mmCIF file of C-alpha atoms in Angstrom:
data_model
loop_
_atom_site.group_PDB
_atom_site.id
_atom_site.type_symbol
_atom_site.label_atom_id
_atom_site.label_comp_id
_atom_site.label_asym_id
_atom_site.label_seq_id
_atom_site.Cartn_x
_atom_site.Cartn_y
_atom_site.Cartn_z
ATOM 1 C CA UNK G 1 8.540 7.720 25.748
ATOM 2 C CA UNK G 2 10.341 10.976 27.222
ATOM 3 C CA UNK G 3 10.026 9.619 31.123
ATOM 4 C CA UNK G 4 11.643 6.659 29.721
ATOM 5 C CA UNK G 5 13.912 8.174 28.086
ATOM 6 C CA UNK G 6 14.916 10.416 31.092
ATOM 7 C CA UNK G 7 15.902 7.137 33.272
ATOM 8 C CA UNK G 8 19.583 6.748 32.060
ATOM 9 C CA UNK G 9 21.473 3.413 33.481
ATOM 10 C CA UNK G 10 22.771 3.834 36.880
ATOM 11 C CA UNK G 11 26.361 2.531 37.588
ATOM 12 C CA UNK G 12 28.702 0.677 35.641
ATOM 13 C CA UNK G 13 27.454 -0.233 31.974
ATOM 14 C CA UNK G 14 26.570 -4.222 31.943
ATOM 15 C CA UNK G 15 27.287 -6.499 29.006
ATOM 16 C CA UNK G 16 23.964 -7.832 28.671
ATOM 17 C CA UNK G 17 22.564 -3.759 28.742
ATOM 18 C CA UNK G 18 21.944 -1.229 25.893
ATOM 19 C CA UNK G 19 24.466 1.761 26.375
ATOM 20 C CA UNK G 20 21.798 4.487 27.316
ATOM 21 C CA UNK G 21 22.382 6.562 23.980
ATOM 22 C CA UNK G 22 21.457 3.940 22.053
ATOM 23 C CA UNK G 23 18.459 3.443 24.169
ATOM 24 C CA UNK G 24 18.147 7.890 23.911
ATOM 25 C CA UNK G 25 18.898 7.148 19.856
ATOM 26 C CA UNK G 26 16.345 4.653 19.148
ATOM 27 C CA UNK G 27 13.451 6.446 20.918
ATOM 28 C CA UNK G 28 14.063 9.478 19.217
ATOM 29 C CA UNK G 29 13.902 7.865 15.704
ATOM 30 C CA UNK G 30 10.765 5.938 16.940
ATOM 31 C CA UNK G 31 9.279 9.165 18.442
ATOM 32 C CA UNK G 32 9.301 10.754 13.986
ATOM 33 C CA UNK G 33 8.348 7.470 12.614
ATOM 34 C CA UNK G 34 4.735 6.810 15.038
ATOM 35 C CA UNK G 35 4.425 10.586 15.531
ATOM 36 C CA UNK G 36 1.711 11.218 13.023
ATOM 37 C CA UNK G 37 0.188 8.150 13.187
ATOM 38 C CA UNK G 38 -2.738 6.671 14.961
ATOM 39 C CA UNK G 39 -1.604 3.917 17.152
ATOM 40 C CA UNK G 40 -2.003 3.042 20.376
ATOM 41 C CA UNK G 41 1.473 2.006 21.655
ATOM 42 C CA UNK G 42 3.084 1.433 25.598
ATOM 43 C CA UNK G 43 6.701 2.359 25.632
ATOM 44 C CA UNK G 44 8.780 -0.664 27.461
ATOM 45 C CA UNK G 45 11.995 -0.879 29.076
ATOM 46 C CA UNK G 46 15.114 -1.487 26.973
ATOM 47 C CA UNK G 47 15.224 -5.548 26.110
ATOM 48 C CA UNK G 48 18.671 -7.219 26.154
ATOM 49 C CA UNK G 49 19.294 -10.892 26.461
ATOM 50 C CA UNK G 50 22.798 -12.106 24.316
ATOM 51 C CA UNK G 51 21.947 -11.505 20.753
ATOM 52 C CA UNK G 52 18.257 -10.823 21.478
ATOM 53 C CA UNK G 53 16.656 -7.688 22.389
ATOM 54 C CA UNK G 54 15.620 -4.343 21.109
ATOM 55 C CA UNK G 55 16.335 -1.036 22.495
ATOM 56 C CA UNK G 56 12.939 0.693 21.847
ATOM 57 C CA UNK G 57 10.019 -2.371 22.268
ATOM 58 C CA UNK G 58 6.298 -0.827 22.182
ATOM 59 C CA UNK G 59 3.679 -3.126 23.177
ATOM 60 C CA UNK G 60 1.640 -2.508 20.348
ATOM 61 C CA UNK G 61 -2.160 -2.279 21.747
ATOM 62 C CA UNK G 62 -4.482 -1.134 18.651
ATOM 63 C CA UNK G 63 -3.956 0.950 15.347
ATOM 64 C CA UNK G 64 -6.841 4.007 13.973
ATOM 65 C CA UNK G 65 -8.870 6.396 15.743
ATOM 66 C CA UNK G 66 -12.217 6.247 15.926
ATOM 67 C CA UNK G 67 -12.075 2.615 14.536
ATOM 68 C CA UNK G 68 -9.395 1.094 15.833
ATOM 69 C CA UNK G 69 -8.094 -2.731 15.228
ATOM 70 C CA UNK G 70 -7.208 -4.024 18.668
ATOM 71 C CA UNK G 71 -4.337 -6.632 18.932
ATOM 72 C CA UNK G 72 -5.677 -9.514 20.886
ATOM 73 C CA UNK G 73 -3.447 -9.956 22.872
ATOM 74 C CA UNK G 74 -1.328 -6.963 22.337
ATOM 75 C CA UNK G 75 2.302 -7.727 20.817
ATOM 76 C CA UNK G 76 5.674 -6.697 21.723
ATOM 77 C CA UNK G 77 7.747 -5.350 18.432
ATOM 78 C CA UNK G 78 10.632 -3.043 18.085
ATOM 79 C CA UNK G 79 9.173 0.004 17.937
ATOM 80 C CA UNK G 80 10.702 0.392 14.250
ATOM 81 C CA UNK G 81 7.965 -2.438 13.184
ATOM 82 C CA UNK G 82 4.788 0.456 13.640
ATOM 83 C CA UNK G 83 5.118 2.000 11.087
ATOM 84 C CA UNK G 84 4.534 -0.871 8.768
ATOM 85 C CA UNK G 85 2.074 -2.289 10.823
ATOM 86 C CA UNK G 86 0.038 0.455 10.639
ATOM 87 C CA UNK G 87 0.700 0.763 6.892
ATOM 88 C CA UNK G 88 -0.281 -3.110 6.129
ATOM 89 C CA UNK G 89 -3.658 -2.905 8.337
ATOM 90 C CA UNK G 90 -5.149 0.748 7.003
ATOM 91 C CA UNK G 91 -3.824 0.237 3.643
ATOM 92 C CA UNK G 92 -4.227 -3.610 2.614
ATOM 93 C CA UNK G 93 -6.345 -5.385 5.166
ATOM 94 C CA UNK G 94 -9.201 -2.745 5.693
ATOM 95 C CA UNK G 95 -10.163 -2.297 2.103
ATOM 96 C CA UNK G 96 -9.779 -6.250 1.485
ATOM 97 C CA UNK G 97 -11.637 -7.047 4.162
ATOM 98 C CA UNK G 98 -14.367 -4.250 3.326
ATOM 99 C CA UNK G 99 -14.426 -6.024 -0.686
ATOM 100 C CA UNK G 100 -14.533 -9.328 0.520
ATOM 101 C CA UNK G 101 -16.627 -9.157 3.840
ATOM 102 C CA UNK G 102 -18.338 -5.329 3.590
ATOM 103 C CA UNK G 103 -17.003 -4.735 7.067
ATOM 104 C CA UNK G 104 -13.623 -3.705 8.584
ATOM 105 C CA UNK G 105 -11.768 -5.630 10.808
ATOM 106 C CA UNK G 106 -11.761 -4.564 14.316
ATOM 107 C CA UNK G 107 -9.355 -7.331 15.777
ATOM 108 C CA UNK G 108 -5.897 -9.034 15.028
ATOM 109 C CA UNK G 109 -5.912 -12.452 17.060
ATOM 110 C CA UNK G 110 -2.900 -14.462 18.845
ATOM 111 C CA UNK G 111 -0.583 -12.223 17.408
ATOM 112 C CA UNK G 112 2.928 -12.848 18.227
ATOM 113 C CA UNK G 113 5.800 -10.744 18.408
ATOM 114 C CA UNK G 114 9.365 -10.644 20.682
ATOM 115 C CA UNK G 115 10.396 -14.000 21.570
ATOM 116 C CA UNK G 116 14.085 -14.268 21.892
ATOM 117 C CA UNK G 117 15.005 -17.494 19.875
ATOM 118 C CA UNK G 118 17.204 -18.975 16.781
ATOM 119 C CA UNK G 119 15.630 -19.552 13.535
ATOM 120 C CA UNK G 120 15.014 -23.110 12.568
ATOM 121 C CA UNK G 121 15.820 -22.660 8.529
ATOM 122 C CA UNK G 122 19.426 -23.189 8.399
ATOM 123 C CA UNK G 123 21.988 -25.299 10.292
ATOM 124 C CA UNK G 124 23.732 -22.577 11.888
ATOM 125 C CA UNK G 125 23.103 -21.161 14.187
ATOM 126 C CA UNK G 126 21.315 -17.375 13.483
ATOM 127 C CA UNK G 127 19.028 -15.152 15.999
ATOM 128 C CA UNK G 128 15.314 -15.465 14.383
ATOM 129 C CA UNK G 129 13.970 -11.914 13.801
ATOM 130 C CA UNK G 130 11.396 -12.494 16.290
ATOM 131 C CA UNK G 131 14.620 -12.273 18.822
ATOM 132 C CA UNK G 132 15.420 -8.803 17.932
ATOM 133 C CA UNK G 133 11.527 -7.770 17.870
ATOM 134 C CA UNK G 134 11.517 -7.051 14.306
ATOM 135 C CA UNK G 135 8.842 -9.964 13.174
ATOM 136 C CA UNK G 136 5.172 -10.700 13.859
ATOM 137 C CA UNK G 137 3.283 -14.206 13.373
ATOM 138 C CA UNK G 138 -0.628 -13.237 13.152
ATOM 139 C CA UNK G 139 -3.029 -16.090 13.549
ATOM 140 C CA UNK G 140 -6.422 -14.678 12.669
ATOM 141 C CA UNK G 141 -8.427 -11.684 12.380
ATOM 142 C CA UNK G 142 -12.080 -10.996 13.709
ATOM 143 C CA UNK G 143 -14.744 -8.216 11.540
ATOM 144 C CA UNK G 144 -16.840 -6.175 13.327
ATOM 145 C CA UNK G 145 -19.838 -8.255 13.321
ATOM 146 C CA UNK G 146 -17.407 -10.938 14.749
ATOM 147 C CA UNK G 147 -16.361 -13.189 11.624
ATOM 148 C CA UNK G 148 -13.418 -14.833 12.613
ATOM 149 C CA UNK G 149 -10.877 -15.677 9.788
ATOM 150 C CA UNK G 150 -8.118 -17.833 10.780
ATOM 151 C CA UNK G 151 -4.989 -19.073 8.696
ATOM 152 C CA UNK G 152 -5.075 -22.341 9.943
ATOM 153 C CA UNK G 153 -8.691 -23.592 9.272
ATOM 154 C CA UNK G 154 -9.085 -20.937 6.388
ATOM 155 C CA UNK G 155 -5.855 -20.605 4.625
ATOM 156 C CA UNK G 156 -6.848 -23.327 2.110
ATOM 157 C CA UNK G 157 -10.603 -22.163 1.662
ATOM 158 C CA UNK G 158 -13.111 -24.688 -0.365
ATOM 159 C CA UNK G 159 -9.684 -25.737 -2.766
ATOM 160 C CA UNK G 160 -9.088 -25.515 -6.208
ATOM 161 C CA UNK G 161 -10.546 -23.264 -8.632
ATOM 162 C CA UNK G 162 -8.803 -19.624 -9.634
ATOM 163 C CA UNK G 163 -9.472 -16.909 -7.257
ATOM 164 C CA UNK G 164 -10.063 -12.968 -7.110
ATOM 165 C CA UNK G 165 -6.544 -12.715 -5.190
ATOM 166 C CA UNK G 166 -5.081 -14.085 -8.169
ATOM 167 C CA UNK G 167 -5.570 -10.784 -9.990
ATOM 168 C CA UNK G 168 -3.908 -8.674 -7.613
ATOM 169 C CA UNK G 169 -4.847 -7.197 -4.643
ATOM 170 C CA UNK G 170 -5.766 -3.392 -5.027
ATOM 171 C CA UNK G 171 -9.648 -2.413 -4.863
ATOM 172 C CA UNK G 172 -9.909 -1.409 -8.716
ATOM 173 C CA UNK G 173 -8.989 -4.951 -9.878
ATOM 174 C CA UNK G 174 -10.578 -6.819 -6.560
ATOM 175 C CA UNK G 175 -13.989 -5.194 -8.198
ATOM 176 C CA UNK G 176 -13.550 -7.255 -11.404
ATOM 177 C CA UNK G 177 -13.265 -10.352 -9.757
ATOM 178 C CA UNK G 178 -16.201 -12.907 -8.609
ATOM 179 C CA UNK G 179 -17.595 -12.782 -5.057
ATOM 180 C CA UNK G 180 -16.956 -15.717 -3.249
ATOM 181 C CA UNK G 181 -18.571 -18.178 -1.479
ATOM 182 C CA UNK G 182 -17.350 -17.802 2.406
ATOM 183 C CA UNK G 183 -14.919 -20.849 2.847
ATOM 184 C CA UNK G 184 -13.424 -19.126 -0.652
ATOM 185 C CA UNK G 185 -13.736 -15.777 0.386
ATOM 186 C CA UNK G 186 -11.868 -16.536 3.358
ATOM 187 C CA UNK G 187 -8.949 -17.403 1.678
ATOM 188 C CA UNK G 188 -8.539 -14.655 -0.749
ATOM 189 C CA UNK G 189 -8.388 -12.536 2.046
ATOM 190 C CA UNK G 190 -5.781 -14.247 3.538
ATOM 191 C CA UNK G 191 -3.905 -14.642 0.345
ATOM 192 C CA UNK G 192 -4.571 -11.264 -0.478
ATOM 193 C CA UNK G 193 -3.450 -9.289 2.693
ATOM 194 C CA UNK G 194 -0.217 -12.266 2.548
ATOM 195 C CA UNK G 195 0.611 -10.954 -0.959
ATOM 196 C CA UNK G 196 0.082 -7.134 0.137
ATOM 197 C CA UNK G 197 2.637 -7.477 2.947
ATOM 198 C CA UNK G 198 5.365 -8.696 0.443
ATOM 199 C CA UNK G 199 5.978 -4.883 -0.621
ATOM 200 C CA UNK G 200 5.667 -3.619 2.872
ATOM 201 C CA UNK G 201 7.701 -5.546 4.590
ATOM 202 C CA UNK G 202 10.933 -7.524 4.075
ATOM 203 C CA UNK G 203 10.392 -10.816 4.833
ATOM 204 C CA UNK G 204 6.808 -12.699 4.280
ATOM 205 C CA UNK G 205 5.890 -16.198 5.242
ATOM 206 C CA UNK G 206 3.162 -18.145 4.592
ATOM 207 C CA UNK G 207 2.019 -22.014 5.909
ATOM 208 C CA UNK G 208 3.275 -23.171 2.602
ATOM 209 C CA UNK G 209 6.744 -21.412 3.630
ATOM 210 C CA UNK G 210 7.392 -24.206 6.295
ATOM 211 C CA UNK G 211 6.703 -26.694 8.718
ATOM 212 C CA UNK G 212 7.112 -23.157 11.403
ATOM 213 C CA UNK G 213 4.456 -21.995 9.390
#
C-alpha cells in the first residue's frame, strides 16, 4: 500500500480522478483497520468512473493463516469492506459450517464485488453499492473435503419443517438443535451465516429479497 501511496497524480487534477489526499487518506485508514488481521489483500489503483469508484479497492484474495478461505475468484471491494469480511467468515461461517458440516470452509465461490452500476429497487435513479465497492454478492461456498453449498440449488433445502437456524445462530444454541439431513443442513447454513451478517454489516439480502436476488 505505501508504493502506492507514494505515486501522487501527475499534472492537472481530472474530474473523473480522486484528489491524491483522498487517495493518501483512505489508505491510511485502511492500513489500521486490516493491520492486525489475517488477510490476504492486493492494493489497486484508485477507481473513478462518475459516481462509481473507490479510492482504496483491495482485491481481496483469501482471509486466515494457516487455514485460509480463498475467494474463488478473488473480489474487488473498497478496502473499508475487510474488516467485516473477515469478521463474518472467522466469526459466523467457520463455526456454522464446523456444527453443521464438522469441517471449515476453505473456499467462497463466484463472489462478486465492484461493478459500477445503478440499483434496480427504486425508480430513480441511485448508484448501487456495488458501484462504490462497498457490497459483495457470494454464490456458494466449498468445505474442505469439497462440499459445495450453493444459494441457488440449496437456499430452499428439503422445504418445510422448523429448522436449527430458527433458534439463532451462535454455537451454544446451534448444539440444542437437531442435525439435519444434508439437503436441510444445507440450508440452515445458508440461513444461518444470512442471519449472522445482518449485525455485521448494513445491508443484507437474501433470494427472497428480490428478483436481483
Amino acid at each position: 500500500a505505501s508504493r502506492l501511496l507514494a505515486q501522487p497524480l501527475s499534472g492537472e487534477q481530472r474530474a473523473d480522478a480522486w484528489a491524491p489526499g483522498e487517495v493518501i487518506e483512505a489508505w491510511q485508514q485502511c492500513a489500521r483497520l486490516i493491520g492486525p488481521l489475517a488477510v490476504r489483500i492486493q492494493p489497486l489503483a484508485p477507481i473513478k468512473n462518475g459516481n462509481c469508484g473507490t479510492p482504496s479497492p483491495a482485491l481481496v484474495e483469501s482471509i486466515g493463516n494457516r487455514r485460509s478461505v480463498v475467494f474463488k475468484p478473488p473480489i474487488t471491494v473498497a478496502c473499508g469492506v475487510v474488516p467485516a469480511l473477515e469478521g463474518w467468515i472467522n466469526r459466523e461461517v467457520q463455526p456454522a459450517a464446523r456444527f453443521f458440516f464438522h469441517e471449515p470452509i476453505v473456499r467462497v465461490l463466484g463472489a462478486g464485488g465492484y461493478q459500477c452500476r445503478n440499483r434496480t429497487d427504486t425508480p430513480v435513479l441511485r448508484v448501487s453499492e456495488h458501484g462504490t465497492g462497498n457490497a459483495i454478492d457470494i454464490f456458494g461456498f466449498e468445505t474442505r473435503r469439497g462440499l459445495v453449498i450453493t444459494v441457488l440449488t440449496d437456499w430452499r433445502g428439503s422445504e418445510g419443517g422448523s429448522t436449527a437456524a430458527d433458534a439463532g445462530h451462535d454455537g451454544e444454541r446451534m448444539s440444542l438443535g437437531h442435525r439435519p439431513d444434508m439437503s436441510s443442513a444445507k440450508a440452515e447454513f445458508l440461513r444461518t451465516v444470512h442471519r449472522a451478517a445482518c449485525g455485521i454489516f448494513k445491508t443484507v439480502l437474501g433470494p427472497e429479497a428480490n428478483s436481483d436476488h
